[in-house]
Amino acid sequence: MKSKKLIAGALCLLGGGSVVQAESGCDQALTIEQADRVLDLEALGAWDPVVMPRMVQQIPMTFHIVRTSAGTGGISVAQLNQGLADLNDAFIQAGMEFFQAGPLDYINDSNYYFGMTSRAKADALRQVNPAPNTINVYFVPSLFVEQSLCGLSSFSFDPVQGIIIASPCAGTPSNKSTFAHEVGHYFDLFHTHETMFGAECPNGSNCTTAGDLVCDTAADPELNDENVTGCQYNEILRLCLSFYHPDPTNMMSFGPETCRMTFSAGQAERMWSTLTNQRPGLLDFGTCPGDVTGDEVVDLDDLQVLLFNFGVVNPPAGDADGDNDVDLDDLQLLLFNFGSLCAM
Ligand SMILES: [Ca+2]
Ligand SMILES: [Ca+2]
Ligand SMILES: [Ca+2]
Ligand SMILES: [Ca+2]
Ligand SMILES: [Zn+2]
């Protein structure tokens, strides 16, 4: 079964194996170690189905904008907000909506601004001011980890957490999909062409144990800009590899960025399992940051409770970000959201 993809490739000689040529957009192919971890966690029920609520779930994000040491450059707030809007357009089909939980975090450091050139630096950046129980997203002007990348993400089981986005790849008319693609990884979706567990058979017979481990995404011999025309899998390839019907509109494929817009129902289910089982802190954070009294309003009452408990570890109240202490992070979160009426 595993050799099917290779046999198919051999039957159709397509410009020296261009079928498996990667689009240089994302570096989230699984390593052997990660794949092992996935199998261990799977056995423990990490991605067992959960009941998906009927309401759209609000999920907190924290945005970090990298600028030069002089405080110049960095993605504009308008472009960032457009990126967030594009992300939410993509995720509404999965029942998730992301919101800015706290103030923008400006990281003024030319070493990061000009030097996102290695995995080590990407990991170091993601340890700057991460806000607990939110998805931390770092915007940099460019990103290069062995190849030029649009984005880089983290699976729930990775030691370093957070998403990095190269600013030119978000909130623009030509790319509305990279941000959503990386958030897909954050919720443990793999590329539709992932082969670390073995290649998915076009007839779907091994879909639970191979490919992206999602059964309603078709086997993907690795879509890319060259084998997709007008958001359709190339006709010539379709003739040669007629049993393949990959979907260039799937967000987790390497189809052209302008084509990617869908998550399958199975992908949405997997993301909900990850949210519920692997990333419950995002749900614990709540949808009314700064409301430490639980009345869905952020006002002076909350400020008093927070200040009364300031500096306390394992406080009875006042911990706005859910990391079991009350400190400046909590105060900033409260002040950013001061005056919010959260009840719907
Ligand atoms: Ca699949
Ligand atoms: Ca309150
Ligand atoms: Ca706290
Ligand atoms: Ca804290
Ligand atoms: Zn990717």
Short mmCIF file of C-alpha atoms and ligand atoms in Angstrom, two decimals:
data_model
loop_
_atom_site.label_atom_id
_atom_site.label_comp_id
_atom_site.label_asym_id
_atom_site.label_seq_id
_atom_site.Cartn_x
_atom_site.Cartn_y
_atom_site.Cartn_z
CA MET A 1 0.00 0.00 0.00
CA LYS A 2 2.75 2.35 0.98
CA SER A 3 4.33 2.16 -2.46
CA LYS A 4 1.25 3.24 -4.38
CA LYS A 5 2.28 6.85 -4.55
CA LEU A 6 5.70 5.89 -5.81
CA ILE A 7 4.30 3.55 -8.45
CA ALA A 8 1.93 6.25 -9.63
CA GLY A 9 4.77 8.71 -9.87
CA ALA A 10 6.83 6.25 -11.89
CA LEU A 11 4.02 5.65 -14.36
CA CYS A 12 3.89 9.32 -15.19
CA LEU A 13 7.23 11.00 -15.57
CA LEU A 14 6.48 14.57 -14.76
CA GLY A 15 9.49 16.77 -14.99
CA GLY A 16 11.76 14.86 -12.67
CA GLY A 17 9.44 14.21 -9.79
CA SER A 18 7.80 17.60 -9.65
CA VAL A 19 4.80 15.86 -8.13
CA VAL A 20 6.49 15.98 -4.77
CA GLN A 21 8.01 19.44 -5.10
CA ALA A 22 7.09 21.43 -2.02
CA GLU A 23 5.65 24.88 -2.21
CA SER A 24 7.86 26.96 0.02
CA GLY A 25 5.17 28.12 2.36
CA CYS A 26 5.21 26.05 5.47
CA ASP A 27 7.70 23.96 7.34
CA GLN A 28 5.33 21.81 9.31
CA ALA A 29 6.06 18.37 7.85
CA LEU A 30 6.21 15.86 10.68
CA THR A 31 9.48 14.54 11.99
CA ILE A 32 9.78 10.90 13.04
CA GLU A 33 9.82 12.01 16.69
CA GLN A 34 6.63 14.02 16.24
CA ALA A 35 4.92 11.16 14.44
CA ASP A 36 5.82 8.82 17.31
CA ARG A 37 4.39 11.31 19.77
CA VAL A 38 1.19 11.53 17.72
CA LEU A 39 0.74 7.76 17.84
CA ASP A 40 1.32 7.71 21.62
CA LEU A 41 -1.14 10.53 22.22
CA GLU A 42 -3.66 9.01 19.85
CA ALA A 43 -3.60 5.81 21.88
CA LEU A 44 -4.37 7.93 24.95
CA GLY A 45 -7.43 9.41 23.27
CA ALA A 46 -6.05 12.84 22.38
CA TRP A 47 -8.12 13.05 19.21
CA ASP A 48 -11.13 11.03 20.26
CA PRO A 49 -14.26 12.75 18.97
CA VAL A 50 -15.82 15.41 21.19
CA VAL A 51 -19.25 16.96 21.06
CA MET A 52 -19.04 20.16 19.05
CA PRO A 53 -21.19 22.95 20.50
CA ARG A 54 -23.69 24.62 18.23
CA MET A 55 -22.47 28.10 19.09
CA VAL A 56 -19.31 29.52 17.56
CA GLN A 57 -16.47 29.28 20.08
CA GLN A 58 -14.49 32.44 20.77
CA ILE A 59 -10.77 31.71 21.17
CA PRO A 60 -8.20 34.19 22.58
CA MET A 61 -5.12 35.28 20.66
CA THR A 62 -2.21 37.51 21.59
CA PHE A 63 -0.42 39.43 18.84
CA HIS A 64 3.27 40.21 19.01
CA ILE A 65 4.66 42.64 16.44
CA VAL A 66 8.40 42.49 15.86
CA ARG A 67 10.02 45.82 14.96
CA THR A 68 13.56 47.16 14.72
CA SER A 69 15.36 48.13 17.92
CA ALA A 70 14.48 51.73 17.04
CA GLY A 71 10.78 50.81 17.05
CA THR A 72 10.33 51.17 13.29
CA GLY A 73 8.75 48.76 10.83
CA GLY A 74 6.47 45.90 11.76
CA ILE A 75 3.11 44.85 10.37
CA SER A 76 0.54 47.65 10.45
CA VAL A 77 -2.46 47.31 12.73
CA ALA A 78 -4.73 47.58 9.69
CA GLN A 79 -3.01 44.67 7.94
CA LEU A 80 -3.02 42.62 11.14
CA ASN A 81 -6.74 43.21 11.59
CA GLN A 82 -7.33 42.20 7.97
CA GLY A 83 -5.35 39.04 8.64
CA LEU A 84 -7.53 38.31 11.66
CA ALA A 85 -10.67 38.94 9.59
CA ASP A 86 -9.43 36.57 6.87
CA LEU A 87 -8.62 33.98 9.54
CA ASN A 88 -12.11 34.23 10.97
CA ASP A 89 -13.72 33.99 7.53
CA ALA A 90 -11.86 30.70 7.10
CA PHE A 91 -12.66 29.30 10.54
CA ILE A 92 -16.36 30.07 10.78
CA GLN A 93 -16.97 26.76 8.95
CA ALA A 94 -15.19 25.01 11.83
CA GLY A 95 -17.20 26.86 14.47
CA MET A 96 -14.28 28.89 15.82
CA GLU A 97 -13.68 32.61 15.98
CA PHE A 98 -10.51 34.29 17.23
CA PHE A 99 -10.29 37.54 19.12
CA GLN A 100 -7.50 39.78 20.37
CA ALA A 101 -7.38 39.05 24.10
CA GLY A 102 -4.99 41.73 25.31
CA PRO A 103 -2.85 44.65 24.20
CA LEU A 104 -0.51 44.39 21.22
CA ASP A 105 2.98 43.37 22.30
CA TYR A 106 5.65 45.29 20.39
CA ILE A 107 9.00 43.51 20.41
CA ASN A 108 11.62 46.07 19.38
CA ASP A 109 14.65 43.97 18.58
CA SER A 110 16.58 44.17 15.32
CA ASN A 111 18.08 40.75 16.02
CA TYR A 112 14.63 39.29 15.48
CA TYR A 113 13.47 41.84 12.92
CA PHE A 114 16.35 41.16 10.56
CA GLY A 115 17.39 37.74 11.77
CA MET A 116 14.56 35.21 11.55
CA THR A 117 16.91 32.82 9.82
CA SER A 118 16.97 29.63 11.85
CA ARG A 119 14.84 27.27 13.85
CA ALA A 120 16.73 28.31 17.00
CA LYS A 121 15.86 31.96 16.46
CA ALA A 122 12.26 31.12 15.69
CA ASP A 123 12.10 29.17 18.94
CA ALA A 124 13.77 31.99 20.88
CA LEU A 125 11.34 34.58 19.54
CA ARG A 126 8.37 32.47 20.57
CA GLN A 127 9.56 32.59 24.16
CA VAL A 128 9.37 36.39 24.29
CA ASN A 129 6.36 37.53 26.32
CA PRO A 130 4.02 34.64 25.56
CA ALA A 131 0.60 35.29 27.10
CA PRO A 132 -0.68 32.19 28.92
CA ASN A 133 -3.79 30.38 27.74
CA THR A 134 -3.95 32.29 24.47
CA ILE A 135 -2.59 31.54 21.00
CA ASN A 136 0.55 33.65 20.67
CA VAL A 137 1.14 34.92 17.14
CA TYR A 138 4.38 36.67 16.20
CA PHE A 139 4.57 38.82 13.07
CA VAL A 140 7.99 39.24 11.47
CA PRO A 141 8.95 40.89 8.15
CA SER A 142 10.45 37.67 6.79
CA LEU A 143 11.07 34.12 7.87
CA PHE A 144 13.72 31.75 6.66
CA VAL A 145 14.22 28.32 8.19
CA GLU A 146 16.18 26.29 5.66
CA GLN A 147 13.90 27.84 3.06
CA SER A 148 11.81 30.98 2.73
CA LEU A 149 8.62 30.46 4.70
CA CYS A 150 5.28 32.22 5.02
CA GLY A 151 4.57 30.76 8.42
CA LEU A 152 5.56 28.35 11.11
CA SER A 153 3.35 26.81 13.75
CA SER A 154 3.35 24.39 16.67
CA PHE A 155 1.41 21.22 17.28
CA SER A 156 -0.13 20.81 20.72
CA PHE A 157 2.61 18.34 21.67
CA ASP A 158 5.59 20.49 20.63
CA PRO A 159 7.91 21.88 23.32
CA VAL A 160 7.96 25.42 21.92
CA GLN A 161 4.55 26.92 21.36
CA GLY A 162 3.33 29.72 19.17
CA ILE A 163 2.85 30.79 15.56
CA ILE A 164 5.16 32.96 13.46
CA ILE A 165 3.80 34.68 10.37
CA ALA A 166 5.84 36.53 7.74
CA SER A 167 3.90 39.78 7.37
CA PRO A 168 3.71 39.74 3.54
CA CYS A 169 1.77 36.46 3.85
CA ALA A 170 -1.17 37.71 5.93
CA GLY A 171 -3.95 40.22 5.48
CA THR A 172 -3.29 40.76 1.78
CA PRO A 173 -5.58 40.12 -1.22
CA SER A 174 -3.13 37.54 -2.57
CA ASN A 175 -2.87 35.54 0.62
CA LYS A 176 -5.81 34.98 2.92
CA SER A 177 -4.90 31.41 3.74
CA THR A 178 -1.46 31.16 5.35
CA PHE A 179 -2.65 32.37 8.76
CA ALA A 180 -5.54 29.87 8.79
CA HIS A 181 -3.21 27.10 7.57
CA GLU A 182 -0.84 27.72 10.51
CA VAL A 183 -3.73 27.84 12.99
CA GLY A 184 -4.87 24.54 11.47
CA HIS A 185 -1.49 23.08 12.45
CA TYR A 186 -1.87 24.64 15.91
CA PHE A 187 -4.97 22.45 16.28
CA ASP A 188 -3.01 19.40 15.14
CA LEU A 189 -4.01 19.23 11.49
CA PHE A 190 -1.31 17.85 9.23
CA HIS A 191 -0.74 18.54 5.56
CA THR A 192 -3.12 16.62 3.34
CA HIS A 193 0.00 15.19 1.66
CA GLU A 194 1.68 14.17 4.94
CA THR A 195 3.40 10.80 4.52
CA MET A 196 5.17 10.25 7.84
CA PHE A 197 2.50 7.70 8.79
CA GLY A 198 2.58 6.28 5.25
CA ALA A 199 0.96 7.55 2.07
CA GLU A 200 -2.83 7.66 2.07
CA CYS A 201 -4.35 5.36 -0.53
CA PRO A 202 -6.58 7.11 -3.05
CA ASN A 203 -9.42 4.71 -2.26
CA GLY A 204 -9.29 5.81 1.36
CA SER A 205 -8.76 2.30 2.69
CA ASN A 206 -6.05 3.36 5.12
CA CYS A 207 -7.31 6.86 5.90
CA THR A 208 -7.39 6.38 9.67
CA THR A 209 -3.75 5.35 9.89
CA ALA A 210 -2.01 7.14 6.99
CA GLY A 211 -1.75 10.50 5.32
CA ASP A 212 -3.20 13.29 7.47
CA LEU A 213 -5.19 10.80 9.62
CA VAL A 214 -8.41 12.48 8.47
CA CYS A 215 -10.76 10.35 6.39
CA ASP A 216 -12.76 12.96 4.50
CA THR A 217 -9.69 14.62 3.02
CA ALA A 218 -8.70 12.91 -0.22
CA ALA A 219 -5.29 11.35 -0.69
CA ASP A 220 -2.99 14.10 -1.90
CA PRO A 221 0.11 13.28 -3.98
CA GLU A 222 1.29 16.79 -2.99
CA LEU A 223 -0.46 19.64 -4.64
CA ASN A 224 1.58 22.68 -5.57
CA ASP A 225 1.49 25.72 -7.81
CA GLU A 226 2.64 23.64 -10.78
CA ASN A 227 0.07 20.85 -10.69
CA VAL A 228 -2.96 23.02 -9.94
CA THR A 229 -4.63 25.11 -12.64
CA GLY A 230 -7.44 27.47 -11.72
CA CYS A 231 -7.84 25.74 -8.36
CA GLN A 232 -8.31 22.38 -10.12
CA TYR A 233 -5.91 19.49 -9.92
CA ASN A 234 -4.17 19.47 -13.29
CA GLU A 235 -6.05 17.58 -16.03
CA ILE A 236 -2.99 15.83 -17.43
CA LEU A 237 -2.09 14.57 -14.01
CA ARG A 238 -5.68 13.56 -13.47
CA LEU A 239 -5.47 11.39 -16.59
CA CYS A 240 -2.21 9.83 -15.51
CA LEU A 241 -3.04 9.48 -11.84
CA SER A 242 -6.75 9.16 -12.30
CA PHE A 243 -7.32 7.62 -8.93
CA TYR A 244 -6.11 10.77 -7.18
CA HIS A 245 -8.65 13.48 -6.49
CA PRO A 246 -6.84 15.88 -4.15
CA ASP A 247 -8.59 19.09 -3.21
CA PRO A 248 -6.62 22.29 -3.96
CA THR A 249 -9.13 24.31 -1.96
CA ASN A 250 -8.27 22.48 1.24
CA MET A 251 -6.59 24.79 3.71
CA MET A 252 -4.03 22.18 4.72
CA SER A 253 -2.88 21.39 1.18
CA PHE A 254 -0.08 23.11 -0.69
CA GLY A 255 -2.56 24.28 -3.29
CA PRO A 256 -2.10 27.91 -4.37
CA GLU A 257 -2.67 30.34 -1.53
CA THR A 258 -5.57 31.98 -3.33
CA CYS A 259 -7.34 28.61 -3.75
CA ARG A 260 -7.18 27.40 -0.17
CA MET A 261 -10.40 28.13 1.70
CA THR A 262 -11.95 24.99 3.13
CA PHE A 263 -11.61 22.77 6.16
CA SER A 264 -13.39 19.42 5.85
CA ALA A 265 -15.84 18.27 8.50
CA GLY A 266 -13.27 15.72 9.61
CA GLN A 267 -10.63 18.40 9.99
CA ALA A 268 -13.03 20.53 12.04
CA GLU A 269 -13.71 17.53 14.28
CA ARG A 270 -10.01 16.93 14.79
CA MET A 271 -9.44 20.60 15.65
CA TRP A 272 -12.26 20.47 18.19
CA SER A 273 -10.73 17.38 19.78
CA THR A 274 -7.41 19.20 20.05
CA LEU A 275 -9.07 22.28 21.52
CA THR A 276 -10.99 20.27 24.10
CA ASN A 277 -8.46 17.59 24.98
CA GLN A 278 -5.06 19.12 24.25
CA ARG A 279 -5.53 22.85 24.62
CA PRO A 280 -8.21 23.29 27.33
CA GLY A 281 -6.44 26.44 28.59
CA LEU A 282 -7.86 28.30 25.60
CA LEU A 283 -11.35 27.45 26.84
CA ASP A 284 -10.49 28.13 30.50
CA PHE A 285 -9.31 31.61 29.53
CA GLY A 286 -12.92 32.51 28.87
CA THR A 287 -14.39 34.99 26.44
CA CYS A 288 -14.45 38.03 28.73
CA PRO A 289 -10.82 38.72 29.60
CA GLY A 290 -10.42 40.99 32.60
CA ASP A 291 -13.76 40.00 34.07
CA VAL A 292 -12.49 38.42 37.27
CA THR A 293 -15.85 38.74 39.06
CA GLY A 294 -17.73 36.69 36.47
CA ASP A 295 -20.53 39.17 35.75
CA GLU A 296 -19.59 39.60 32.06
CA VAL A 297 -18.62 43.23 32.60
CA VAL A 298 -15.09 44.57 33.02
CA ASP A 299 -15.28 47.49 35.42
CA LEU A 300 -14.03 48.92 38.71
CA ASP A 301 -15.22 45.89 40.66
CA ASP A 302 -12.79 43.76 38.69
CA LEU A 303 -9.98 46.23 39.20
CA GLN A 304 -10.54 46.23 42.96
CA VAL A 305 -10.52 42.44 43.15
CA LEU A 306 -7.40 42.26 41.03
CA LEU A 307 -5.51 44.87 43.02
CA PHE A 308 -6.57 43.29 46.32
CA ASN A 309 -4.99 40.02 45.17
CA PHE A 310 -2.00 41.56 43.41
CA GLY A 311 1.15 39.52 43.93
CA VAL A 312 -0.70 36.52 45.28
CA VAL A 313 0.17 33.06 44.01
CA ASN A 314 -2.80 30.70 43.69
CA PRO A 315 -5.13 33.60 44.41
CA PRO A 316 -8.78 33.12 45.40
CA ALA A 317 -9.69 35.67 42.69
CA GLY A 318 -8.22 38.24 40.36
CA ASP A 319 -6.24 35.94 38.06
CA ALA A 320 -7.35 37.25 34.67
CA ASP A 321 -5.15 35.06 32.46
CA GLY A 322 -5.44 31.80 34.36
CA ASP A 323 -1.77 31.22 35.17
CA ASN A 324 -2.35 31.02 38.94
CA ASP A 325 -0.89 34.36 39.92
CA VAL A 326 -1.92 38.00 39.82
CA ASP A 327 0.67 40.24 38.23
CA LEU A 328 1.17 42.99 35.66
CA ASP A 329 0.01 40.71 32.84
CA ASP A 330 -3.36 40.40 34.52
CA LEU A 331 -3.57 44.14 35.10
CA GLN A 332 -2.72 44.89 31.44
CA LEU A 333 -5.33 42.43 30.28
CA LEU A 334 -7.95 44.04 32.49
CA LEU A 335 -7.09 47.59 31.46
CA PHE A 336 -7.09 46.61 27.75
CA ASN A 337 -10.60 45.26 28.14
CA PHE A 338 -11.83 47.86 30.65
CA GLY A 339 -15.42 48.85 29.92
CA SER A 340 -16.19 45.68 27.95
CA LEU A 341 -19.68 44.28 28.09
CA CYS A 342 -19.26 40.65 27.22
CA ALA A 343 -22.73 39.20 27.75
CA MET A 344 -24.39 38.37 24.46
CA CA B 1 -6.99 12.07 4.43
CA CA B 2 -16.72 41.90 36.18
CA CA B 3 -2.35 35.68 36.13
CA CA B 4 1.34 35.81 35.49
ZN ZN B 5 1.87 23.73 6.80
#
